[in-house]
Amino acid sequence: MFQSLLSLIIRAFDRDHGMTDSKYFTTTKKGEIFELKSELNSDKKEKKKEAVKKVIASMTVGKDVSALFPDVVNCMQTDNLELKKLVYLYLMNYAKSQPDMAIMAVNTFVKDCEDSNPLIRALAVRTMGCIRVDKITEYLCEPLRKCLKDEDPYVRKTAAVCVAKLYDISSSMVEDQGFLDQLKDLLSDSNPMVVANAVAALSEINESSASGQPLVELNSATINKLLTALNECTEWGQVFILDSLANYTPKDEREAQSICERITPRLAHANAAVVLSAIKVLMKLLEILSSDSDFCATLTKKLAPPLVTLLSSEAEVQYVALRNINLIVQKRPDILKHEMKVFFVKYNDPIYVKLEKLDIMIRLANQSNIAQVLSELKEYATEVDVDFVRKAVRAIGRCAIKVEPSAERCVSTLLELIQTKVNYVVQEAIVVIKDIFRKYPNKYESIISTLCENLDTLDEPEARASMVWIIGEYAERIDNADELLDSFLEGFQDENAQVQLQLLTAVVKLFLKRPADTQELVQHVLSLATQDSDNPDLRDRGFIYWRLLSTDPAAAKEVVLADKPLISEETDLLEPTLLDELICHIASLASVYHKPPTAFVEGRTAGVRKSLPNRTIPSASDHDNNVEATVIPSQDSLIGDLLSMDIGDINAPAPASSVIPQQHSNVDLLGGGLDILLGGPAPTAVEPATLNTGNGLLGDIFGLSTPATTMVSVPKITWLPAEKGKGLEIQGTFARRGGHVFMDMTFTNKAMQAMSGFAIQFNKNSFGLVPGAPLQVPTLPPAQSTEVSLQLNNTGPVLRMEPINNLQIAIKNNVDVFYFACLVHGQTLFSEEGQLDKRVFLSTWKEIPAANEVQYTLSGIIGNADGVAQKMTANNVFTIAKRNVEGQDMLYQSLKLDNNVWVLLELKLTPGSTEGTLSLKTRSVEVAQMVFTAYEIIIKS
């Protein structure tokens, strides 16, 4: 790319002078380097310029002309801007391989930075930033400092970008020399392009900083300056500013509305990147706005036209727009609910656009437009593109599952398609009909005979497996089910593993329903599965069925013929936390891949993830112990369910609830246990595994005797100071005893009157914590204290909090109702049932994607690996295995939170060092920071 850029530059120079550049790329002649050397030292300016062009041309086609370095550098001493640009291009290419020679150019760079021509000043500072040579970097600081304060805006905007380049070379130098402060000052510059470049540079520095924390805290004043510059920037400057605005969380709804009003005009921009960046900011701000307000409704309507307009662009832009629309529709389907027709497929759309449009059509399908959608899908099923036809048929099945009143019409459409006898259409229809049977049991089974007529035409594994499942599931309704399954068994060894597993299960189902005449068939299939197969999954399932049938047929019937859970309406929706993160990355590659940046970008800070602002609770990203308790001063500031609670009945413990969190924070952590990790059917308690001695899958497994250490205790801190509690001071901490979480509190009365009638209630929280009993606090005279311990249960409603262990509390007494928030210590949520079998640990670790791995550096570690393992075991973090790799001790550990979320850990320790690296894997990465904080507390105890 660099070489092609050089070619373009040379062509541009020559075009301006009416010349052709082909002569510079002629075959190398013998002695050409010597000739070039003499021409470069010529006294004639034109001859010297021609020679430099020849050198650049040779460099462009890959020839080594580094021997001419001193001669080319001598050409820098010129007033000719064209020649100077060419020499600078040569320097950027060869300075790294000739660092000592590159020093020769420093004086000229410094001199050019003070040239009267602003183009030369900017060119000099830009080139110095591109030369990644430490010796030159030292000389860059002073010229860069001057250029950042240059009177010409072109020089200032170039210098702003140069700071980001310098940070990449030497971050410490940028911080020590005060360039970051100068860069922040440029945010207030009078020229909008300078502001845009300063924002771009700061964003680049933020992303590459080791901490991952923003170097510039955006505030209302800064945001106002950015919004002012937004209207006058170039389109890419607008993108930089909008991306920066997306990282800002307004302090209240009024400010959010103001920002929305000033950004909304960007939706009419001609550049698709500006439009999508504006939509990204507005999508984030919609989380803060009240969903039932007129402003929110108006803003939602304004988002539809620009998205529709993007679909009039060329196919590549359409695809990017559609991938982003896919995310937007999952988050806020109301935005495009009236725009179904724009997603109808055109005959000349590329296949990748067709498939994406089809996906969005299903997401927008509802009872009012289903007839229109089905008509389109039926038409698509007659297309010539096989992949598209398959997707269309599958889409009809998804419509049946999603829009229940239209299910019968969808099934009729599928039957019509089956009658066409087109092989791939029939096979795809059978696959989706299986899902329809799952969704609507005992409703459409009358069509089974029609399906069986097409048995001989099925040749794809998924279709054959679906048909076998249907036969096994409804064997009592199919007279010749045994013959049909027997026909499949004739080529059992040649079948795909998916089909073999379904055949095994289907025959066992048939035997349990009709044992009299299928005993021989079930023995045959069990023999094939356990004796003739080398597939471990098939063998294991065969042995399980054999053991069940031979020991307890009644239990086998309960297991194999158990009611199937109904399949969900949308099985392909993104996980809510991932969706929220991707919404924050609209208009980037992440929104096209539908993967977080950490999944495909190397070198990003692990664990730093973007998320949508929480509408109910102010952002609290600081997990430090010093700010663990935050007081909510008045009832007006407590947003959420505490306002609507019946405080008079506050002592009544909350019943078990299955309340689903609202859409803006729809992560139900209670649903993500080991059963999900391992693909099991339902959450079950995992029995603690027995630790063995000897070599295992993860190394040397060792048994731990009962540890002498005890569970760590955290000192109490002030949750409610007396000045906020009208004389009532509450200090508290959390502890775990006997498998339960306890709130240990000290109530102190610093008022002049006695306090009585105490009661407590919690807001919905991430772990469903509720008081396990009424709060028992005796009448508290002035200047007296009392200790109270309150057991907590996790049977309450669940709502995602930020941070994840945030707990909002209401305390009532005869004086008033007081509100405050505190953080539950992570270690108190670690269950006693958190020990995994080593094989389960290994398979689970492999199954969890790499994007869900987060690393953390521990410091101040006391003791060796065995001592650490004992401490952790005492606090319900169980060591599964230990091994030594290249002199480092590795501990593999597991823990289970009270809400059935499993966390797997790998601790790397160097003997004699007080530091270690902790790697964490879990399906719910939101708990990572809480686990890290808890681990550090335990390990330092």
PDB file of C-alpha atoms in Angstrom, residues 319-565:
ATOM      1  CA  TYR A 319     -24.512  -4.760   3.545  1.00  0.00           C
ATOM      2  CA  VAL A 320     -22.760  -2.732   6.249  1.00  0.00           C
ATOM      3  CA  ALA A 321     -25.987  -0.806   6.855  1.00  0.00           C
ATOM      4  CA  LEU A 322     -28.009  -4.033   7.049  1.00  0.00           C
ATOM      5  CA  ARG A 323     -25.631  -5.590   9.576  1.00  0.00           C
ATOM      6  CA  ASN A 324     -25.987  -2.484  11.754  1.00  0.00           C
ATOM      7  CA  ILE A 325     -29.766  -2.428  11.230  1.00  0.00           C
ATOM      8  CA  ASN A 326     -29.854  -6.057  12.379  1.00  0.00           C
ATOM      9  CA  LEU A 327     -28.451  -4.960  15.741  1.00  0.00           C
ATOM     10  CA  ILE A 328     -30.720  -1.913  15.971  1.00  0.00           C
ATOM     11  CA  VAL A 329     -33.824  -4.010  15.227  1.00  0.00           C
ATOM     12  CA  GLN A 330     -32.892  -6.498  17.957  1.00  0.00           C
ATOM     13  CA  LYS A 331     -32.491  -3.655  20.449  1.00  0.00           C
ATOM     14  CA  ARG A 332     -35.355  -1.412  19.309  1.00  0.00           C
ATOM     15  CA  PRO A 333     -37.693  -3.087  16.786  1.00  0.00           C
ATOM     16  CA  ASP A 334     -40.122  -0.128  16.956  1.00  0.00           C
ATOM     17  CA  ILE A 335     -37.733   2.066  14.953  1.00  0.00           C
ATOM     18  CA  LEU A 336     -38.332   0.180  11.690  1.00  0.00           C
ATOM     19  CA  LYS A 337     -41.611  -1.605  12.385  1.00  0.00           C
ATOM     20  CA  HIS A 338     -43.380   0.281   9.537  1.00  0.00           C
ATOM     21  CA  GLU A 339     -40.551  -0.130   7.019  1.00  0.00           C
ATOM     22  CA  MET A 340     -40.913  -3.803   6.111  1.00  0.00           C
ATOM     23  CA  LYS A 341     -41.129  -3.162   2.350  1.00  0.00           C
ATOM     24  CA  VAL A 342     -37.639  -1.671   2.064  1.00  0.00           C
ATOM     25  CA  PHE A 343     -36.208  -5.030   3.158  1.00  0.00           C
ATOM     26  CA  PHE A 344     -37.958  -6.975   0.400  1.00  0.00           C
ATOM     27  CA  VAL A 345     -35.322  -8.590  -1.795  1.00  0.00           C
ATOM     28  CA  LYS A 346     -34.616  -7.238  -5.287  1.00  0.00           C
ATOM     29  CA  TYR A 347     -33.739  -9.594  -8.133  1.00  0.00           C
ATOM     30  CA  ASN A 348     -30.318  -7.974  -8.660  1.00  0.00           C
ATOM     31  CA  ASP A 349     -29.259  -7.859  -5.007  1.00  0.00           C
ATOM     32  CA  PRO A 350     -26.031  -9.783  -4.268  1.00  0.00           C
ATOM     33  CA  ILE A 351     -26.586 -12.951  -2.225  1.00  0.00           C
ATOM     34  CA  TYR A 352     -25.016 -11.473   0.915  1.00  0.00           C
ATOM     35  CA  VAL A 353     -27.481  -8.565   0.812  1.00  0.00           C
ATOM     36  CA  LYS A 354     -30.406 -10.916   0.149  1.00  0.00           C
ATOM     37  CA  LEU A 355     -29.606 -13.125   3.135  1.00  0.00           C
ATOM     38  CA  GLU A 356     -29.204 -10.148   5.458  1.00  0.00           C
ATOM     39  CA  LYS A 357     -32.490  -8.595   4.320  1.00  0.00           C
ATOM     40  CA  LEU A 358     -34.209 -11.934   4.909  1.00  0.00           C
ATOM     41  CA  ASP A 359     -32.927 -12.041   8.480  1.00  0.00           C
ATOM     42  CA  ILE A 360     -34.224  -8.535   9.212  1.00  0.00           C
ATOM     43  CA  MET A 361     -37.608  -9.339   7.655  1.00  0.00           C
ATOM     44  CA  ILE A 362     -38.068 -12.122  10.207  1.00  0.00           C
ATOM     45  CA  ARG A 363     -37.087  -9.834  13.070  1.00  0.00           C
ATOM     46  CA  LEU A 364     -39.701  -7.281  11.954  1.00  0.00           C
ATOM     47  CA  ALA A 365     -42.434  -9.843  11.262  1.00  0.00           C
ATOM     48  CA  ASN A 366     -45.576  -9.441  13.358  1.00  0.00           C
ATOM     49  CA  GLN A 367     -49.263 -10.218  13.109  1.00  0.00           C
ATOM     50  CA  SER A 368     -50.050  -7.099  11.089  1.00  0.00           C
ATOM     51  CA  ASN A 369     -47.555  -7.747   8.294  1.00  0.00           C
ATOM     52  CA  ILE A 370     -47.203 -11.541   8.334  1.00  0.00           C
ATOM     53  CA  ALA A 371     -49.400 -12.083   5.261  1.00  0.00           C
ATOM     54  CA  GLN A 372     -47.166  -9.776   3.234  1.00  0.00           C
ATOM     55  CA  VAL A 373     -44.012 -11.435   4.568  1.00  0.00           C
ATOM     56  CA  LEU A 374     -45.235 -14.977   3.825  1.00  0.00           C
ATOM     57  CA  SER A 375     -46.196 -13.992   0.289  1.00  0.00           C
ATOM     58  CA  GLU A 376     -42.667 -12.678  -0.283  1.00  0.00           C
ATOM     59  CA  LEU A 377     -40.998 -15.714   1.296  1.00  0.00           C
ATOM     60  CA  LYS A 378     -43.058 -18.100  -0.822  1.00  0.00           C
ATOM     61  CA  GLU A 379     -41.914 -16.202  -3.896  1.00  0.00           C
ATOM     62  CA  TYR A 380     -38.282 -16.408  -2.783  1.00  0.00           C
ATOM     63  CA  ALA A 381     -38.599 -20.185  -2.398  1.00  0.00           C
ATOM     64  CA  THR A 382     -38.922 -20.457  -6.196  1.00  0.00           C
ATOM     65  CA  GLU A 383     -35.646 -18.615  -6.868  1.00  0.00           C
ATOM     66  CA  VAL A 384     -32.691 -20.327  -8.560  1.00  0.00           C
ATOM     67  CA  ASP A 385     -30.121 -19.578  -5.846  1.00  0.00           C
ATOM     68  CA  VAL A 386     -30.149 -22.688  -3.638  1.00  0.00           C
ATOM     69  CA  ASP A 387     -28.686 -21.023  -0.530  1.00  0.00           C
ATOM     70  CA  PHE A 388     -31.212 -18.228  -0.723  1.00  0.00           C
ATOM     71  CA  VAL A 389     -34.106 -20.649  -1.204  1.00  0.00           C
ATOM     72  CA  ARG A 390     -33.026 -22.673   1.851  1.00  0.00           C
ATOM     73  CA  LYS A 391     -32.877 -19.514   3.948  1.00  0.00           C
ATOM     74  CA  ALA A 392     -36.309 -18.459   2.691  1.00  0.00           C
ATOM     75  CA  VAL A 393     -37.886 -21.804   3.623  1.00  0.00           C
ATOM     76  CA  ARG A 394     -36.246 -21.676   7.021  1.00  0.00           C
ATOM     77  CA  ALA A 395     -37.554 -18.129   7.433  1.00  0.00           C
ATOM     78  CA  ILE A 396     -41.134 -19.384   6.959  1.00  0.00           C
ATOM     79  CA  GLY A 397     -40.573 -21.766   9.870  1.00  0.00           C
ATOM     80  CA  ARG A 398     -39.181 -18.952  12.017  1.00  0.00           C
ATOM     81  CA  CYS A 399     -42.290 -16.888  11.235  1.00  0.00           C
ATOM     82  CA  ALA A 400     -44.479 -19.758  12.443  1.00  0.00           C
ATOM     83  CA  ILE A 401     -42.564 -19.892  15.714  1.00  0.00           C
ATOM     84  CA  LYS A 402     -42.445 -16.136  16.225  1.00  0.00           C
ATOM     85  CA  VAL A 403     -45.987 -15.117  15.204  1.00  0.00           C
ATOM     86  CA  GLU A 404     -48.237 -17.726  16.814  1.00  0.00           C
ATOM     87  CA  PRO A 405     -51.550 -16.687  15.164  1.00  0.00           C
ATOM     88  CA  SER A 406     -49.958 -17.198  11.751  1.00  0.00           C
ATOM     89  CA  ALA A 407     -48.518 -20.648  12.489  1.00  0.00           C
ATOM     90  CA  GLU A 408     -51.258 -22.484  10.601  1.00  0.00           C
ATOM     91  CA  ARG A 409     -50.798 -20.308   7.528  1.00  0.00           C
ATOM     92  CA  CYS A 410     -47.014 -20.906   7.676  1.00  0.00           C
ATOM     93  CA  VAL A 411     -47.492 -24.688   7.911  1.00  0.00           C
ATOM     94  CA  SER A 412     -49.839 -24.596   4.888  1.00  0.00           C
ATOM     95  CA  THR A 413     -47.211 -22.651   2.941  1.00  0.00           C
ATOM     96  CA  LEU A 414     -44.547 -25.227   3.871  1.00  0.00           C
ATOM     97  CA  LEU A 415     -46.805 -28.073   2.739  1.00  0.00           C
ATOM     98  CA  GLU A 416     -47.338 -26.334  -0.602  1.00  0.00           C
ATOM     99  CA  LEU A 417     -43.572 -26.081  -0.990  1.00  0.00           C
ATOM    100  CA  ILE A 418     -43.171 -29.776  -0.146  1.00  0.00           C
ATOM    101  CA  GLN A 419     -45.617 -30.587  -2.942  1.00  0.00           C
ATOM    102  CA  THR A 420     -43.224 -28.983  -5.440  1.00  0.00           C
ATOM    103  CA  LYS A 421     -40.966 -32.027  -4.856  1.00  0.00           C
ATOM    104  CA  VAL A 422     -37.859 -29.851  -5.229  1.00  0.00           C
ATOM    105  CA  ASN A 423     -35.345 -31.835  -3.213  1.00  0.00           C
ATOM    106  CA  TYR A 424     -33.575 -29.089  -1.260  1.00  0.00           C
ATOM    107  CA  VAL A 425     -36.873 -27.281  -0.598  1.00  0.00           C
ATOM    108  CA  VAL A 426     -38.444 -30.456   0.806  1.00  0.00           C
ATOM    109  CA  GLN A 427     -35.444 -31.145   3.038  1.00  0.00           C
ATOM    110  CA  GLU A 428     -35.319 -27.619   4.432  1.00  0.00           C
ATOM    111  CA  ALA A 429     -39.095 -27.694   5.043  1.00  0.00           C
ATOM    112  CA  ILE A 430     -38.796 -30.902   7.073  1.00  0.00           C
ATOM    113  CA  VAL A 431     -36.063 -29.329   9.231  1.00  0.00           C
ATOM    114  CA  VAL A 432     -38.246 -26.329  10.126  1.00  0.00           C
ATOM    115  CA  ILE A 433     -41.398 -28.423  10.604  1.00  0.00           C
ATOM    116  CA  LYS A 434     -39.551 -30.329  13.326  1.00  0.00           C
ATOM    117  CA  ASP A 435     -39.112 -27.013  15.170  1.00  0.00           C
ATOM    118  CA  ILE A 436     -42.795 -26.173  14.643  1.00  0.00           C
ATOM    119  CA  PHE A 437     -43.751 -29.516  16.238  1.00  0.00           C
ATOM    120  CA  ARG A 438     -41.574 -28.555  19.218  1.00  0.00           C
ATOM    121  CA  LYS A 439     -43.211 -25.140  19.515  1.00  0.00           C
ATOM    122  CA  TYR A 440     -46.801 -26.341  19.063  1.00  0.00           C
ATOM    123  CA  PRO A 441     -47.107 -29.932  20.378  1.00  0.00           C
ATOM    124  CA  ASN A 442     -50.216 -31.945  19.415  1.00  0.00           C
ATOM    125  CA  LYS A 443     -51.378 -29.372  16.896  1.00  0.00           C
ATOM    126  CA  TYR A 444     -49.987 -30.079  13.426  1.00  0.00           C
ATOM    127  CA  GLU A 445     -49.075 -33.776  13.662  1.00  0.00           C
ATOM    128  CA  SER A 446     -51.654 -34.604  10.949  1.00  0.00           C
ATOM    129  CA  ILE A 447     -49.086 -33.663   8.310  1.00  0.00           C
ATOM    130  CA  ILE A 448     -46.659 -36.421   9.382  1.00  0.00           C
ATOM    131  CA  SER A 449     -47.951 -38.776   6.676  1.00  0.00           C
ATOM    132  CA  THR A 450     -47.117 -36.180   4.024  1.00  0.00           C
ATOM    133  CA  LEU A 451     -43.608 -35.898   5.410  1.00  0.00           C
ATOM    134  CA  CYS A 452     -43.099 -39.657   5.416  1.00  0.00           C
ATOM    135  CA  GLU A 453     -43.898 -39.769   1.700  1.00  0.00           C
ATOM    136  CA  ASN A 454     -40.647 -37.889   1.050  1.00  0.00           C
ATOM    137  CA  LEU A 455     -38.469 -40.149   3.173  1.00  0.00           C
ATOM    138  CA  ASP A 456     -36.570 -41.654   0.255  1.00  0.00           C
ATOM    139  CA  THR A 457     -35.551 -38.287  -1.186  1.00  0.00           C
ATOM    140  CA  LEU A 458     -33.737 -37.091   1.953  1.00  0.00           C
ATOM    141  CA  ASP A 459     -29.963 -37.122   1.564  1.00  0.00           C
ATOM    142  CA  GLU A 460     -28.770 -34.258   3.800  1.00  0.00           C
ATOM    143  CA  PRO A 461     -27.797 -35.109   7.396  1.00  0.00           C
ATOM    144  CA  GLU A 462     -29.862 -32.353   9.048  1.00  0.00           C
ATOM    145  CA  ALA A 463     -33.008 -33.268   7.105  1.00  0.00           C
ATOM    146  CA  ARG A 464     -32.555 -37.007   7.763  1.00  0.00           C
ATOM    147  CA  ALA A 465     -31.934 -36.348  11.469  1.00  0.00           C
ATOM    148  CA  SER A 466     -35.059 -34.157  11.664  1.00  0.00           C
ATOM    149  CA  MET A 467     -37.173 -36.841   9.989  1.00  0.00           C
ATOM    150  CA  VAL A 468     -35.825 -39.514  12.331  1.00  0.00           C
ATOM    151  CA  TRP A 469     -36.635 -37.264  15.312  1.00  0.00           C
ATOM    152  CA  ILE A 470     -40.211 -36.839  14.058  1.00  0.00           C
ATOM    153  CA  ILE A 471     -40.632 -40.606  13.609  1.00  0.00           C
ATOM    154  CA  GLY A 472     -39.257 -41.339  17.097  1.00  0.00           C
ATOM    155  CA  GLU A 473     -41.224 -38.554  18.795  1.00  0.00           C
ATOM    156  CA  TYR A 474     -44.536 -39.568  17.202  1.00  0.00           C
ATOM    157  CA  ALA A 475     -43.919 -43.305  16.867  1.00  0.00           C
ATOM    158  CA  GLU A 476     -47.295 -44.133  18.431  1.00  0.00           C
ATOM    159  CA  ARG A 477     -49.036 -42.293  15.537  1.00  0.00           C
ATOM    160  CA  ILE A 478     -47.026 -43.913  12.737  1.00  0.00           C
ATOM    161  CA  ASP A 479     -48.072 -47.532  12.151  1.00  0.00           C
ATOM    162  CA  ASN A 480     -44.913 -48.562  10.333  1.00  0.00           C
ATOM    163  CA  ALA A 481     -42.467 -46.540  12.471  1.00  0.00           C
ATOM    164  CA  ASP A 482     -40.377 -49.647  13.155  1.00  0.00           C
ATOM    165  CA  GLU A 483     -40.018 -50.359   9.422  1.00  0.00           C
ATOM    166  CA  LEU A 484     -39.081 -46.769   8.662  1.00  0.00           C
ATOM    167  CA  LEU A 485     -36.383 -46.696  11.354  1.00  0.00           C
ATOM    168  CA  ASP A 486     -35.154 -50.138  10.330  1.00  0.00           C
ATOM    169  CA  SER A 487     -34.616 -48.842   6.811  1.00  0.00           C
ATOM    170  CA  PHE A 488     -32.283 -46.190   8.207  1.00  0.00           C
ATOM    171  CA  LEU A 489     -30.348 -48.791  10.220  1.00  0.00           C
ATOM    172  CA  GLU A 490     -29.336 -50.669   7.065  1.00  0.00           C
ATOM    173  CA  GLY A 491     -26.708 -47.986   6.338  1.00  0.00           C
ATOM    174  CA  PHE A 492     -26.101 -47.001   9.955  1.00  0.00           C
ATOM    175  CA  GLN A 493     -22.287 -46.953   9.693  1.00  0.00           C
ATOM    176  CA  ASP A 494     -22.425 -44.637   6.666  1.00  0.00           C
ATOM    177  CA  GLU A 495     -24.732 -42.120   8.292  1.00  0.00           C
ATOM    178  CA  ASN A 496     -23.547 -38.770   9.644  1.00  0.00           C
ATOM    179  CA  ALA A 497     -22.943 -38.708  13.449  1.00  0.00           C
ATOM    180  CA  GLN A 498     -25.925 -36.371  13.859  1.00  0.00           C
ATOM    181  CA  VAL A 499     -28.213 -38.908  12.178  1.00  0.00           C
ATOM    182  CA  GLN A 500     -26.723 -41.825  14.147  1.00  0.00           C
ATOM    183  CA  LEU A 501     -27.421 -40.112  17.463  1.00  0.00           C
ATOM    184  CA  GLN A 502     -31.005 -39.336  16.455  1.00  0.00           C
ATOM    185  CA  LEU A 503     -31.527 -42.901  15.235  1.00  0.00           C
ATOM    186  CA  LEU A 504     -30.333 -44.299  18.547  1.00  0.00           C
ATOM    187  CA  THR A 505     -32.680 -42.050  20.532  1.00  0.00           C
ATOM    188  CA  ALA A 506     -35.616 -42.607  18.148  1.00  0.00           C
ATOM    189  CA  VAL A 507     -35.359 -46.406  18.374  1.00  0.00           C
ATOM    190  CA  VAL A 508     -35.182 -46.252  22.178  1.00  0.00           C
ATOM    191  CA  LYS A 509     -38.286 -44.001  22.190  1.00  0.00           C
ATOM    192  CA  LEU A 510     -40.052 -46.472  19.913  1.00  0.00           C
ATOM    193  CA  PHE A 511     -39.126 -49.376  22.224  1.00  0.00           C
ATOM    194  CA  LEU A 512     -40.441 -47.539  25.297  1.00  0.00           C
ATOM    195  CA  LYS A 513     -43.727 -46.829  23.512  1.00  0.00           C
ATOM    196  CA  ARG A 514     -44.112 -50.251  21.823  1.00  0.00           C
ATOM    197  CA  PRO A 515     -41.861 -52.680  23.730  1.00  0.00           C
ATOM    198  CA  ALA A 516     -43.587 -55.852  22.556  1.00  0.00           C
ATOM    199  CA  ASP A 517     -42.581 -55.805  18.889  1.00  0.00           C
ATOM    200  CA  THR A 518     -39.395 -53.678  18.893  1.00  0.00           C
ATOM    201  CA  GLN A 519     -37.080 -55.521  21.305  1.00  0.00           C
ATOM    202  CA  GLU A 520     -34.967 -56.953  18.526  1.00  0.00           C
ATOM    203  CA  LEU A 521     -34.691 -53.531  16.868  1.00  0.00           C
ATOM    204  CA  VAL A 522     -33.475 -51.787  20.035  1.00  0.00           C
ATOM    205  CA  GLN A 523     -30.892 -54.529  20.728  1.00  0.00           C
ATOM    206  CA  HIS A 524     -29.643 -54.139  17.171  1.00  0.00           C
ATOM    207  CA  VAL A 525     -29.197 -50.376  17.389  1.00  0.00           C
ATOM    208  CA  LEU A 526     -27.579 -50.570  20.863  1.00  0.00           C
ATOM    209  CA  SER A 527     -25.131 -53.126  19.504  1.00  0.00           C
ATOM    210  CA  LEU A 528     -24.305 -50.894  16.530  1.00  0.00           C
ATOM    211  CA  ALA A 529     -23.787 -47.881  18.793  1.00  0.00           C
ATOM    212  CA  THR A 530     -21.688 -49.522  21.506  1.00  0.00           C
ATOM    213  CA  GLN A 531     -19.713 -52.213  19.677  1.00  0.00           C
ATOM    214  CA  ASP A 532     -19.355 -51.200  16.038  1.00  0.00           C
ATOM    215  CA  SER A 533     -18.932 -47.415  16.392  1.00  0.00           C
ATOM    216  CA  ASP A 534     -15.762 -45.470  17.143  1.00  0.00           C
ATOM    217  CA  ASN A 535     -17.668 -42.248  17.915  1.00  0.00           C
ATOM    218  CA  PRO A 536     -17.308 -41.682  21.698  1.00  0.00           C
ATOM    219  CA  ASP A 537     -20.502 -39.583  21.909  1.00  0.00           C
ATOM    220  CA  LEU A 538     -22.544 -42.305  20.252  1.00  0.00           C
ATOM    221  CA  ARG A 539     -20.974 -45.049  22.396  1.00  0.00           C
ATOM    222  CA  ASP A 540     -21.567 -43.130  25.620  1.00  0.00           C
ATOM    223  CA  ARG A 541     -25.189 -42.460  24.774  1.00  0.00           C
ATOM    224  CA  GLY A 542     -25.645 -46.124  23.794  1.00  0.00           C
ATOM    225  CA  PHE A 543     -24.221 -47.362  27.107  1.00  0.00           C
ATOM    226  CA  ILE A 544     -26.378 -44.911  29.086  1.00  0.00           C
ATOM    227  CA  TYR A 545     -29.537 -46.120  27.308  1.00  0.00           C
ATOM    228  CA  TRP A 546     -28.495 -49.769  27.719  1.00  0.00           C
ATOM    229  CA  ARG A 547     -27.878 -49.306  31.445  1.00  0.00           C
ATOM    230  CA  LEU A 548     -31.166 -47.434  31.895  1.00  0.00           C
ATOM    231  CA  LEU A 549     -33.214 -50.016  29.992  1.00  0.00           C
ATOM    232  CA  SER A 550     -31.621 -52.984  31.748  1.00  0.00           C
ATOM    233  CA  THR A 551     -31.801 -51.650  35.316  1.00  0.00           C
ATOM    234  CA  ASP A 552     -34.853 -49.397  35.509  1.00  0.00           C
ATOM    235  CA  PRO A 553     -37.147 -49.145  32.460  1.00  0.00           C
ATOM    236  CA  ALA A 554     -39.503 -46.842  34.360  1.00  0.00           C
ATOM    237  CA  ALA A 555     -36.678 -44.365  34.935  1.00  0.00           C
ATOM    238  CA  ALA A 556     -35.694 -44.715  31.284  1.00  0.00           C
ATOM    239  CA  LYS A 557     -39.226 -43.768  30.289  1.00  0.00           C
ATOM    240  CA  GLU A 558     -39.139 -40.696  32.529  1.00  0.00           C
ATOM    241  CA  VAL A 559     -35.809 -39.595  31.065  1.00  0.00           C
ATOM    242  CA  VAL A 560     -36.223 -40.367  27.365  1.00  0.00           C
ATOM    243  CA  LEU A 561     -39.922 -39.533  27.027  1.00  0.00           C
ATOM    244  CA  ALA A 562     -39.886 -36.476  29.277  1.00  0.00           C
ATOM    245  CA  ASP A 563     -41.736 -33.389  28.085  1.00  0.00           C
ATOM    246  CA  LYS A 564     -39.517 -31.276  25.868  1.00  0.00           C
ATOM    247  CA  PRO A 565     -39.098 -27.613  26.790  1.00  0.00           C
TER     248      PRO A 565
END
